[in-house]
Short mmCIF file of C-alpha atoms in Angstrom, two decimals:
data_model
loop_
_atom_site.label_atom_id
_atom_site.label_comp_id
_atom_site.label_asym_id
_atom_site.label_seq_id
_atom_site.Cartn_x
_atom_site.Cartn_y
_atom_site.Cartn_z
CA UNK A 194 123.97 -172.14 77.39
CA UNK A 195 124.03 -175.36 75.17
CA UNK A 196 120.90 -177.62 73.76
CA UNK A 197 120.50 -180.84 74.75
CA UNK A 198 117.91 -183.50 74.57
CA UNK A 199 116.22 -185.09 77.30
CA UNK A 200 116.23 -189.20 76.70
CA UNK A 201 115.01 -190.22 79.95
CA UNK A 202 113.54 -188.43 83.06
CA UNK A 203 112.30 -191.40 85.53
CA UNK A 204 111.42 -191.46 88.81
CA UNK A 205 113.68 -194.27 90.82
CA UNK A 206 111.79 -193.68 94.05
CA UNK A 207 109.01 -191.72 95.33
CA UNK A 208 110.81 -188.35 94.85
CA UNK A 209 114.10 -189.08 93.54
CA UNK A 210 114.56 -188.89 89.41
CA UNK A 211 117.12 -189.95 86.96
CA UNK A 212 117.66 -187.62 84.04
CA UNK A 213 119.75 -188.22 80.78
CA UNK A 214 120.31 -185.71 78.60
CA UNK A 215 121.87 -186.45 75.08
CA UNK A 216 123.94 -183.57 73.31
CA UNK A 217 126.44 -184.17 70.49
CA UNK A 218 128.63 -181.35 71.86
CA UNK A 219 132.08 -182.22 73.29
CA UNK A 220 131.66 -180.14 76.22
CA UNK A 221 130.41 -182.80 78.44
CA UNK A 222 133.85 -184.60 78.17
CA UNK A 223 135.38 -181.80 80.04
CA UNK A 224 132.67 -182.26 83.06
CA UNK A 225 134.87 -183.60 86.23
CA UNK A 226 133.23 -185.27 89.20
CA UNK A 227 132.05 -182.68 91.69
CA UNK A 228 131.42 -180.06 89.21
CA UNK A 229 127.98 -178.92 88.41
CA UNK A 230 125.59 -178.19 85.56
CA UNK A 231 122.50 -175.41 85.37
CA UNK A 232 119.57 -176.59 83.75
CA UNK A 233 117.03 -174.46 81.82
CA UNK A 234 114.00 -175.75 80.71
CA UNK A 235 113.23 -174.23 77.59
CA UNK A 236 111.25 -170.85 77.69
CA UNK A 237 109.87 -170.92 81.13
CA UNK A 238 110.55 -167.71 83.44
CA UNK A 239 108.69 -169.32 86.48
CA UNK A 240 110.84 -170.71 87.96
CA UNK A 241 112.98 -167.72 86.67
CA UNK A 242 116.57 -169.25 87.79
CA UNK A 243 117.87 -172.57 86.02
CA UNK A 244 118.58 -174.67 88.86
CA UNK A 245 122.48 -176.41 89.65
CA UNK A 246 122.41 -179.76 89.92
CA UNK A 247 125.91 -182.07 90.45
CA UNK A 248 127.01 -184.08 87.46
CA UNK A 249 125.85 -187.97 87.96
CA UNK A 250 127.29 -189.00 85.40
CA UNK A 251 128.98 -188.61 81.67
CA UNK A 252 128.43 -191.61 79.07
CA UNK A 253 128.72 -191.64 75.40
CA UNK A 254 127.07 -188.76 74.42
CA UNK A 255 124.89 -187.77 77.44
CA UNK A 256 125.11 -186.80 80.81
CA UNK A 257 123.25 -187.86 83.56
CA UNK A 258 121.68 -185.67 86.80
CA UNK A 259 120.20 -187.47 89.79
CA UNK A 260 117.89 -185.07 91.78
CA UNK A 261 115.09 -184.78 94.41
CA UNK A 262 112.13 -183.08 93.81
CA UNK A 263 112.09 -180.35 96.79
CA UNK A 264 110.66 -177.32 95.35
CA UNK A 265 109.61 -175.38 92.27
CA UNK A 266 112.49 -175.70 90.03
CA UNK A 267 112.73 -179.61 90.58
CA UNK A 268 109.22 -180.18 90.32
CA UNK A 269 109.30 -178.71 86.86
CA UNK A 270 112.10 -180.57 85.86
CA UNK A 271 110.35 -183.97 87.01
CA UNK A 272 107.52 -182.87 84.24
CA UNK A 273 110.24 -182.52 81.50
CA UNK A 274 109.36 -185.57 78.61
CA UNK A 275 111.84 -187.90 76.85
CA UNK A 276 112.23 -185.68 73.42
CA UNK A 277 111.85 -182.35 75.08
CA UNK A 278 114.91 -179.88 74.64
CA UNK A 279 116.30 -178.34 77.55
CA UNK A 280 119.58 -175.79 77.88
CA UNK A 281 122.26 -176.54 80.34
CA UNK A 282 125.44 -174.64 81.12
CA UNK A 283 128.68 -175.99 82.31
CA UNK A 284 130.88 -177.43 83.57
CA UNK A 285 130.68 -175.16 86.69
CA UNK A 286 132.49 -174.96 89.98
CA UNK A 287 135.36 -177.15 91.18
CA UNK A 288 136.00 -180.86 90.82
CA UNK A 289 136.14 -182.90 94.17
CA UNK A 290 139.56 -182.58 95.64
CA UNK A 291 142.14 -185.30 94.79
CA UNK A 292 142.17 -187.45 98.16
CA UNK A 293 144.37 -190.38 98.61
CA UNK A 294 143.36 -191.81 102.08
CA UNK A 295 139.85 -191.23 102.27
CA UNK A 296 136.03 -192.13 102.94
CA UNK A 297 133.05 -190.91 101.36
CA UNK A 298 129.85 -190.24 103.19
CA UNK A 299 126.57 -189.36 101.55
CA UNK A 300 123.40 -188.67 102.90
CA UNK A 301 120.31 -189.04 100.80
CA UNK A 302 120.35 -187.71 97.49
CA UNK A 303 124.31 -186.46 98.34
CA UNK A 304 125.54 -189.50 96.82
CA UNK A 305 124.37 -188.13 93.25
CA UNK A 306 128.05 -186.59 92.51
CA UNK A 307 129.95 -189.45 94.07
CA UNK A 308 128.54 -191.94 91.59
CA UNK A 309 130.17 -189.97 88.80
CA UNK A 310 133.45 -190.16 91.07
CA UNK A 311 133.39 -193.92 91.42
CA UNK A 312 132.71 -194.53 87.74
CA UNK A 313 135.56 -192.24 86.71
CA UNK A 314 138.02 -194.40 88.92
CA UNK A 315 136.44 -197.71 87.17
CA UNK A 316 136.64 -196.35 83.96
CA UNK A 317 139.98 -194.70 84.71
CA UNK A 318 139.05 -191.47 83.09
CA UNK A 319 140.24 -189.39 86.09
CA UNK A 320 142.76 -189.51 88.14
CA UNK A 321 141.04 -190.30 91.50
CA UNK A 322 141.83 -193.31 94.03
CA UNK A 323 139.10 -195.40 95.15
CA UNK A 324 137.81 -194.53 99.02
CA UNK A 325 138.77 -196.51 101.63
CA UNK A 326 135.05 -197.03 102.45
CA UNK A 327 131.78 -195.44 101.41
CA UNK A 328 129.16 -194.50 104.18
CA UNK A 329 125.95 -193.94 102.40
CA UNK A 330 122.62 -193.21 104.53
CA UNK A 331 119.14 -192.41 104.32
CA UNK A 332 115.90 -192.02 105.98
CA UNK A 333 114.45 -195.43 104.47
CA UNK A 334 116.03 -198.26 102.51
CA UNK A 335 113.68 -197.27 99.28
CA UNK A 336 115.81 -193.65 99.32
CA UNK A 337 119.04 -195.85 98.62
CA UNK A 338 118.46 -195.18 95.44
CA UNK A 339 122.24 -196.02 94.18
CA UNK A 340 122.83 -198.75 96.53
CA UNK A 341 122.72 -201.45 93.93
CA UNK A 342 125.35 -199.56 91.80
CA UNK A 343 127.66 -199.41 94.75
CA UNK A 344 128.05 -202.91 95.58
CA UNK A 345 130.21 -203.58 92.71
CA UNK A 346 132.34 -200.69 93.01
CA UNK A 347 135.05 -202.55 94.58
CA UNK A 348 135.06 -200.63 97.85
CA UNK A 349 133.65 -201.80 101.05
CA UNK A 350 129.97 -199.75 101.76
CA UNK A 351 128.36 -199.13 105.08
CA UNK A 352 124.51 -198.20 104.97
CA UNK A 353 122.26 -196.75 107.61
CA UNK A 354 118.71 -195.63 107.41
CA UNK A 355 116.98 -194.06 110.02
CA UNK A 356 114.01 -196.22 109.99
CA UNK A 357 116.15 -199.33 109.98
CA UNK A 358 114.84 -200.66 106.79
CA UNK A 359 118.55 -201.64 105.63
CA UNK A 360 121.63 -201.54 107.27
CA UNK A 361 122.68 -199.49 110.85
CA UNK A 362 119.45 -198.06 112.27
CA UNK A 363 120.32 -194.32 112.80
CA UNK A 364 122.32 -191.68 111.55
CA UNK A 365 125.11 -192.42 108.75
CA UNK A 366 127.51 -190.59 111.14
CA UNK A 367 127.16 -192.87 113.90
CA UNK A 368 129.30 -195.50 111.97
CA UNK A 369 131.46 -193.06 110.34
CA UNK A 370 132.77 -192.41 114.03
CA UNK A 371 133.09 -196.16 114.81
CA UNK A 372 135.13 -196.03 111.58
CA UNK A 373 137.32 -193.25 112.42
CA UNK A 374 137.95 -194.49 115.87
CA UNK A 375 140.27 -196.78 114.14
CA UNK A 376 141.27 -195.29 111.16
CA UNK A 377 142.62 -192.18 110.43
CA UNK A 378 141.29 -190.83 106.86
CA UNK A 379 139.76 -187.98 105.50
CA UNK A 380 136.30 -187.69 104.74
CA UNK A 381 134.68 -185.97 101.54
CA UNK A 382 130.73 -185.89 102.43
CA UNK A 383 127.69 -184.57 101.01
CA UNK A 384 124.23 -184.24 102.37
CA UNK A 385 121.72 -182.74 104.46
CA UNK A 386 123.39 -179.67 106.05
CA UNK A 387 122.61 -180.92 109.68
CA UNK A 388 124.86 -184.11 108.72
CA UNK A 389 127.57 -182.04 106.89
CA UNK A 390 127.72 -180.22 110.17
CA UNK A 391 128.17 -183.32 112.20
CA UNK A 392 130.55 -184.43 109.63
CA UNK A 393 132.82 -181.28 110.16
CA UNK A 394 132.76 -181.71 113.99
CA UNK A 395 133.67 -185.42 113.90
CA UNK A 396 136.21 -184.82 111.82
CA UNK A 397 137.91 -181.92 113.67
CA UNK A 398 137.79 -184.34 116.77
CA UNK A 399 139.60 -186.89 115.30
CA UNK A 400 142.07 -184.59 113.78
CA UNK A 401 141.20 -185.26 109.78
CA UNK A 402 139.87 -183.42 107.32
CA UNK A 403 136.67 -182.77 106.05
CA UNK A 404 135.60 -181.84 102.42
CA UNK A 405 132.08 -180.87 102.21
CA UNK A 406 129.76 -180.12 98.99
CA UNK A 407 127.69 -177.50 100.09
CA UNK A 408 124.55 -176.29 98.87
CA UNK A 409 122.69 -173.13 98.49
CA UNK A 410 120.35 -171.28 96.57
CA UNK A 411 122.45 -169.94 93.81
CA UNK A 412 121.46 -167.92 90.65
CA UNK A 413 124.45 -167.09 88.06
CA UNK A 414 126.84 -170.14 88.81
CA UNK A 415 129.49 -168.61 86.95
CA UNK A 416 130.97 -165.93 89.97
CA UNK A 417 128.71 -163.33 88.40
CA UNK A 418 126.41 -162.19 91.19
CA UNK A 419 128.21 -163.13 94.39
CA UNK A 420 124.93 -164.06 95.75
CA UNK A 421 125.56 -167.82 96.80
CA UNK A 422 127.77 -166.91 99.55
CA UNK A 423 129.09 -169.61 102.63
CA UNK A 424 130.70 -167.60 105.46
CA UNK A 425 134.22 -168.67 106.46
CA UNK A 426 135.65 -168.42 109.82
CA UNK A 427 138.46 -165.94 108.66
CA UNK A 428 135.09 -163.44 108.15
CA UNK A 429 135.14 -163.54 104.62
CA UNK A 430 132.63 -165.45 102.34
CA UNK A 431 133.27 -168.11 99.93
CA UNK A 432 131.36 -168.00 96.68
CA UNK A 433 130.10 -171.13 96.10
CA UNK A 434 129.81 -171.21 92.47
CA UNK A 435 133.49 -170.67 91.78
CA UNK A 436 135.24 -171.56 95.03
CA UNK A 437 133.03 -174.73 95.54
CA UNK A 438 130.44 -176.71 95.97
CA UNK A 439 133.22 -178.53 97.81
CA UNK A 440 134.95 -176.67 100.68
CA UNK A 441 137.32 -177.55 103.40
CA UNK A 442 135.14 -178.42 106.48
CA UNK A 443 137.39 -176.39 109.26
CA UNK A 444 137.16 -173.11 107.19
CA UNK A 445 133.04 -172.91 107.05
CA UNK A 446 131.58 -170.93 109.92
CA UNK A 447 128.42 -172.81 110.49
CA UNK A 448 127.30 -170.85 113.30
CA UNK A 449 126.94 -167.89 110.71
CA UNK A 450 125.75 -169.76 108.22
CA UNK A 451 122.40 -170.86 110.17
CA UNK B 48 124.85 -152.98 77.97
CA UNK B 49 125.51 -155.45 80.36
CA UNK B 50 123.82 -154.21 83.40
CA UNK B 51 125.90 -153.16 86.82
CA UNK B 52 126.61 -156.13 89.24
CA UNK B 53 125.49 -159.05 86.93
CA UNK B 54 128.38 -159.71 85.13
CA UNK B 55 131.00 -159.66 88.45
CA UNK B 56 133.99 -157.35 87.41
CA UNK B 57 134.47 -158.85 84.05
CA UNK B 58 137.03 -161.77 85.44
CA UNK B 59 135.18 -164.44 83.85
CA UNK B 60 133.09 -163.02 81.21
CA UNK B 61 135.54 -164.64 78.28
CA UNK B 62 134.85 -168.05 79.59
CA UNK B 63 131.50 -168.09 78.09
CA UNK B 64 131.63 -165.02 75.21
CA UNK B 65 134.35 -164.85 72.55
CA UNK B 66 136.34 -161.31 72.38
CA UNK B 67 134.63 -161.21 69.02
CA UNK B 68 130.80 -161.76 70.27
CA UNK B 69 131.64 -159.47 73.45
CA UNK B 70 132.77 -156.51 71.00
CA UNK B 71 130.27 -157.09 68.76
CA UNK B 72 127.06 -157.39 70.55
CA UNK B 73 127.73 -155.54 73.49
CA UNK B 74 127.64 -151.43 73.44
CA UNK B 75 128.78 -150.82 76.86
CA UNK B 76 129.85 -152.48 79.95
CA UNK B 77 128.65 -150.96 83.27
CA UNK B 78 130.60 -152.13 85.76
CA UNK B 79 129.79 -153.54 89.42
CA UNK B 80 128.99 -150.64 91.88
CA UNK B 81 132.35 -149.50 92.83
CA UNK B 82 133.04 -147.87 96.50
CA UNK B 83 136.27 -145.92 97.41
CA UNK B 84 137.04 -148.94 99.91
CA UNK B 85 136.60 -152.53 99.65
CA UNK B 86 133.20 -153.90 100.93
CA UNK B 87 132.70 -157.59 101.82
CA UNK B 88 128.88 -157.36 101.15
CA UNK B 89 125.97 -158.71 103.02
CA UNK B 90 125.57 -162.05 105.10
CA UNK B 91 123.33 -164.95 103.31
CA UNK B 92 120.99 -165.14 102.42
CA UNK B 93 121.65 -162.96 99.66
CA UNK B 94 119.12 -164.19 96.71
CA UNK B 95 115.50 -165.12 97.17
CA UNK B 96 113.48 -166.27 93.62
CA UNK B 97 110.19 -165.00 93.38
CA UNK B 98 107.11 -165.71 90.64
CA UNK B 99 109.38 -164.70 87.50
CA UNK B 100 111.58 -162.25 89.69
CA UNK B 101 114.79 -162.42 91.90
CA UNK B 102 115.44 -160.51 95.04
CA UNK B 103 119.07 -159.69 95.93
CA UNK B 104 120.53 -158.20 98.86
CA UNK B 105 124.46 -158.66 97.97
CA UNK B 106 125.52 -155.47 99.91
CA UNK B 107 127.50 -154.06 97.15
CA UNK B 108 130.53 -156.63 97.48
CA UNK B 109 133.31 -154.94 95.69
CA UNK B 110 137.30 -154.92 95.79
CA UNK B 111 137.21 -150.82 96.13
CA UNK B 112 138.67 -148.32 93.98
CA UNK B 113 142.42 -149.02 94.50
CA UNK B 114 142.34 -152.64 93.87
CA UNK B 115 139.73 -152.39 91.31
CA UNK B 116 141.88 -150.28 89.18
CA UNK B 117 145.03 -152.37 89.72
CA UNK B 118 143.26 -155.74 89.38
CA UNK B 119 140.40 -155.62 87.37
CA UNK B 120 140.52 -152.38 85.19
CA UNK B 121 143.42 -153.40 82.56
CA UNK B 122 141.40 -156.44 81.53
CA UNK B 123 138.07 -154.62 81.10
CA UNK B 124 139.96 -152.14 79.07
CA UNK B 125 141.38 -155.07 77.03
CA UNK B 126 137.79 -156.08 75.51
CA UNK B 127 137.71 -152.60 73.66
CA UNK B 128 134.27 -151.92 74.65
CA UNK B 129 133.02 -148.78 75.94
CA UNK B 130 133.37 -148.72 79.89
CA UNK B 131 130.98 -147.33 82.41
CA UNK B 132 131.89 -147.26 85.70
CA UNK B 133 128.98 -147.76 88.26
CA UNK B 134 129.88 -145.74 91.30
CA UNK B 135 128.34 -146.15 94.86
CA UNK B 136 128.79 -143.82 97.76
CA UNK B 137 127.02 -143.14 101.15
CA UNK B 138 127.91 -139.30 101.00
CA UNK B 139 128.52 -136.86 98.30
CA UNK B 140 132.50 -136.60 99.10
CA UNK B 141 132.62 -140.20 98.20
CA UNK B 142 131.22 -140.02 94.77
CA UNK B 143 133.09 -137.04 93.75
CA UNK B 144 136.47 -138.91 95.25
CA UNK B 145 135.81 -142.10 93.26
CA UNK B 146 135.16 -139.95 90.05
CA UNK B 147 138.01 -137.99 90.79
CA UNK B 148 139.88 -141.40 91.34
CA UNK B 149 138.77 -142.51 87.68
CA UNK B 150 139.67 -139.20 85.77
CA UNK B 151 143.16 -140.45 84.59
CA UNK B 152 141.75 -143.93 83.63
CA UNK B 153 140.39 -144.54 79.99
CA UNK B 154 136.74 -145.18 81.11
CA UNK B 155 134.23 -143.91 79.15
CA UNK B 156 131.83 -142.52 81.78
CA UNK B 157 130.55 -143.38 85.15
CA UNK B 158 127.25 -143.92 86.44
CA UNK B 159 125.69 -142.87 89.85
CA UNK B 160 123.89 -145.35 91.81
CA UNK B 161 121.82 -142.80 94.10
CA UNK B 162 119.77 -145.69 95.28
CA UNK B 163 121.80 -146.04 98.64
CA UNK B 164 121.52 -144.29 101.71
CA UNK B 165 123.04 -140.72 102.18
CA UNK B 166 124.59 -141.18 105.75
CA UNK B 167 125.15 -137.38 106.41
CA UNK B 168 121.28 -137.07 105.78
CA UNK B 169 120.36 -139.61 108.48
CA UNK B 170 120.38 -142.47 105.74
CA UNK B 171 117.49 -141.29 103.54
CA UNK B 172 118.35 -142.56 100.05
CA UNK B 173 119.70 -139.84 97.37
CA UNK B 174 116.80 -141.15 95.65
CA UNK B 175 114.32 -139.68 97.89
CA UNK B 176 115.91 -136.26 98.06
CA UNK B 177 115.89 -134.09 94.92
CA UNK B 178 117.98 -131.67 96.47
CA UNK B 179 120.50 -134.33 97.68
CA UNK B 180 120.69 -135.46 94.07
CA UNK B 181 120.95 -131.83 92.74
CA UNK B 182 124.01 -131.31 94.90
CA UNK B 183 125.46 -134.83 94.22
CA UNK B 184 125.42 -134.15 90.44
CA UNK B 185 126.87 -130.52 90.71
CA UNK B 186 129.76 -131.64 92.71
CA UNK B 187 130.27 -134.67 90.47
CA UNK B 188 130.06 -132.59 87.45
CA UNK B 189 132.82 -130.11 88.72
CA UNK B 190 135.29 -132.93 88.75
CA UNK B 191 134.24 -135.27 85.62
CA UNK B 192 133.52 -133.84 82.25
CA UNK B 193 133.08 -137.25 80.28
CA UNK B 194 129.54 -139.11 80.20
CA UNK B 195 127.84 -139.28 83.24
CA UNK B 196 124.42 -141.19 83.84
CA UNK B 197 122.44 -141.32 86.78
CA UNK B 198 120.89 -144.79 87.67
CA UNK B 199 117.14 -143.71 88.96
CA UNK B 200 115.46 -145.79 91.44
CA UNK B 201 111.86 -146.81 90.41
CA UNK B 202 110.25 -145.13 93.65
CA UNK B 203 110.25 -141.87 95.10
CA UNK B 204 110.32 -138.60 93.31
CA UNK B 205 111.32 -140.16 89.72
CA UNK B 206 110.20 -137.41 87.64
CA UNK B 207 111.32 -134.35 89.76
CA UNK B 208 114.68 -136.23 90.02
CA UNK B 209 114.80 -136.69 86.24
CA UNK B 210 114.38 -133.16 85.70
CA UNK B 211 117.06 -131.98 88.00
CA UNK B 212 119.36 -134.38 86.09
CA UNK B 213 118.42 -132.81 82.94
CA UNK B 214 118.93 -129.56 84.61
CA UNK B 215 122.18 -130.06 85.80
CA UNK B 216 123.94 -131.55 82.57
CA UNK B 217 123.51 -135.36 83.25
CA UNK B 218 124.06 -136.98 79.51
CA UNK B 219 121.36 -139.78 80.18
CA UNK B 220 119.37 -141.68 82.82
CA UNK B 221 119.36 -145.26 83.62
CA UNK B 222 115.60 -146.35 84.33
CA UNK B 223 115.73 -148.08 86.55
CA UNK B 224 117.26 -150.25 89.44
CA UNK B 225 115.54 -152.35 91.35
CA UNK B 226 112.34 -152.19 93.47
CA UNK B 227 112.64 -152.58 97.12
CA UNK B 228 111.63 -155.74 98.26
CA UNK B 229 111.09 -158.20 100.83
CA UNK B 230 110.71 -162.06 100.71
CA UNK B 231 109.44 -164.43 103.62
CA UNK B 232 112.26 -166.96 104.24
CA UNK B 233 110.51 -168.03 107.53
CA UNK B 234 107.26 -168.08 108.87
CA UNK B 235 107.74 -168.56 112.47
CA UNK B 236 109.97 -167.50 113.57
CA UNK B 237 109.83 -164.88 111.02
CA UNK B 238 112.91 -164.20 108.66
CA UNK B 239 113.01 -161.97 105.75
CA UNK B 240 115.17 -160.79 103.27
CA UNK B 241 115.00 -157.40 101.99
CA UNK B 242 116.91 -156.69 98.94
CA UNK B 243 115.97 -155.43 95.52
CA UNK B 244 113.65 -156.98 92.94
CA UNK B 245 114.17 -157.54 89.62
CA UNK B 246 113.46 -159.83 86.29
CA UNK B 247 110.39 -159.90 84.06
CA UNK B 248 108.25 -159.56 87.20
CA UNK B 249 109.11 -155.87 86.90
CA UNK B 250 109.17 -155.35 83.28
CA UNK B 251 105.57 -153.78 83.02
CA UNK B 252 106.30 -151.46 85.58
CA UNK B 253 109.80 -150.15 84.42
CA UNK B 254 108.55 -149.91 81.13
CA UNK B 255 105.68 -147.73 81.98
CA UNK B 256 108.63 -145.62 83.89
CA UNK B 257 110.29 -145.40 80.65
CA UNK B 258 107.47 -144.48 78.83
CA UNK B 259 106.47 -141.52 80.86
CA UNK B 260 109.74 -140.07 81.46
CA UNK B 261 110.46 -140.47 77.67
CA UNK B 262 107.79 -137.90 77.58
CA UNK B 263 108.99 -135.65 79.99
CA UNK B 264 112.58 -135.06 79.71
CA UNK B 265 114.81 -134.85 76.29
CA UNK B 266 117.51 -136.83 78.27
CA UNK B 267 118.48 -140.02 76.28
CA UNK B 268 116.64 -143.04 78.54
CA UNK B 269 118.70 -146.32 78.65
CA UNK B 270 115.86 -148.97 79.83
CA UNK B 271 116.86 -151.72 82.27
CA UNK B 272 114.42 -153.91 83.83
CA UNK B 273 113.55 -157.58 83.21
CA UNK B 274 114.60 -158.09 79.60
CA UNK B 275 115.07 -161.53 78.67
CA UNK B 276 114.51 -161.48 75.14
CA UNK B 277 115.09 -159.75 71.84
CA UNK B 278 111.13 -158.48 71.80
CA UNK B 279 111.71 -157.21 75.63
CA UNK B 280 114.54 -155.08 74.59
CA UNK B 281 112.63 -153.93 71.34
CA UNK B 282 109.81 -153.03 73.88
CA UNK B 283 112.28 -150.80 75.76
CA UNK B 284 112.99 -149.09 72.59
CA UNK B 285 109.66 -148.40 71.01
CA UNK B 286 108.36 -147.05 74.71
CA UNK B 287 111.06 -144.34 74.44
CA UNK B 288 114.71 -145.92 75.55
CA UNK B 289 117.52 -145.12 73.38
CA UNK B 290 119.65 -148.13 74.74
CA UNK B 291 119.12 -150.70 77.08
CA UNK B 292 121.15 -152.94 79.89
CA UNK B 293 120.13 -156.68 80.40
CA UNK B 294 120.62 -157.86 84.06
CA UNK B 295 118.92 -161.05 85.36
CA UNK B 296 119.06 -162.55 81.91
CA UNK B 297 123.13 -162.39 82.44
CA UNK B 298 122.74 -164.82 85.52
CA UNK B 299 120.17 -167.40 83.80
CA UNK B 300 122.70 -167.58 80.92
CA UNK B 301 126.00 -165.69 80.37
CA UNK B 302 125.68 -165.60 76.44
CA UNK B 303 122.16 -163.84 76.66
CA UNK B 304 123.45 -160.69 75.43
CA UNK B 305 124.59 -162.55 72.30
CA UNK B 306 120.81 -164.16 71.82
CA UNK B 307 118.97 -160.90 73.20
CA UNK B 308 120.70 -158.54 70.35
CA UNK B 309 120.24 -161.39 67.20
CA UNK B 310 116.27 -161.69 68.60
CA UNK B 311 116.14 -157.91 68.58
CA UNK B 312 117.82 -157.32 65.22
CA UNK B 313 115.73 -160.08 63.29
CA UNK B 314 112.12 -158.34 65.11
CA UNK B 315 113.68 -154.73 63.82
CA UNK B 316 113.72 -156.12 60.08
CA UNK B 317 110.30 -157.98 60.70
CA UNK B 318 108.89 -154.77 61.94
CA UNK B 319 110.79 -152.30 59.67
CA UNK B 320 111.81 -150.46 62.87
CA UNK B 321 114.67 -148.21 63.52
CA UNK B 322 115.95 -148.21 59.96
#
């Protein structure tokens, strides 16, 4: 693992935090959009396993992680203070696929990795093309922590909130369906499992591809332990840490997963 | 040593450690459990974290004897690190066939996983059946002359089995495998994961086993259970182990072996231990 220093660890909403980790190591410049890092809070053995986080951005001498506090690991991370040392391992997993004609669909904290993708396009550091549109949904307007950034990105953004406090009132998959009725584009999605399942179904019904960034508890992140499997329709398992985290929706056996 | 199942089949190890680091810090590789035929492993969830521990239920996913020899063994041998193959069988014939399958290969030894159920004895684990272990070791010894280790389960008639291993010409005991454990994933409806617990949570338990066994048998003991630091490793050595394996540490950090060895060497010097 590599050493880093926490420069910032700020709440952006009630339970979403932005972490900035500074390091002098060049390894961070090999981080690609869609890949992830494991973060170890030094000397802690409970929680034992360093948690994986999608790479939210890489700038100057730092990488950024946007995370939601959901359990013991993220709670512990939220208590880390600027100046504290942490260890990290990465880049892990495969980058997002390079799509030409596509939209992004993000639910809640699922937006985290797409910011790095969009920043990479803006800075011309990685050969990705802009999505035709970004669908970004959350429970409430307060949870749309990345909305200010998306306004200046140069592509249309459609917002949905479950309580109707901003944008369309309802699930983000509803405006996505409306769009796909008129446009034949692939979908790159990340968000809660029910949303990903819905996106897989929607894409199938419109005859387009969906690429889903999946999540599961994983331990090694390196392919060593074979613990993070996602069942596939062909009867095999995908090892999410090395074959993912983004998988082709039509290959995933969602029934076996639940 | 790198413990079985905690570093894959070596296919990605060199992404994290240089060949030199591997050679100078790792005394031996113990391969992932190899079965006669490919095993897909268990459906998810395969992992469950507990306070200071990890339950795994991987289900011995592996490519099987022939694919392992063809696709993985050449790279493992190229590291020039002693290689011990962990064997997994459902009956004695499987272990014998596997040992025979490695006879012509340049591997240095085998480690028998006796925590698995013996299908011919109604699914009772070899590790609960001293007579079964006796026959198993006898039969494997008929075809395998090189280094032979038995990886003990920490539960069951451990001491009796250790003594049987000694009498039957086993070269070393690995103490020990994971502890049978259960994690509750869902309360209502109840959803559980049954698997083996490892990590620092089990270290005091396995240390005690090593300590007691070292006084009962002459066989060299390889300690394995929850080693995350040089101090942990040294504790196993002072309690009677002659060597140690690291497991979960590899999952936390693929460079752990190097850090643990460095820390241990410094501590040895500080305390004037082991010359």
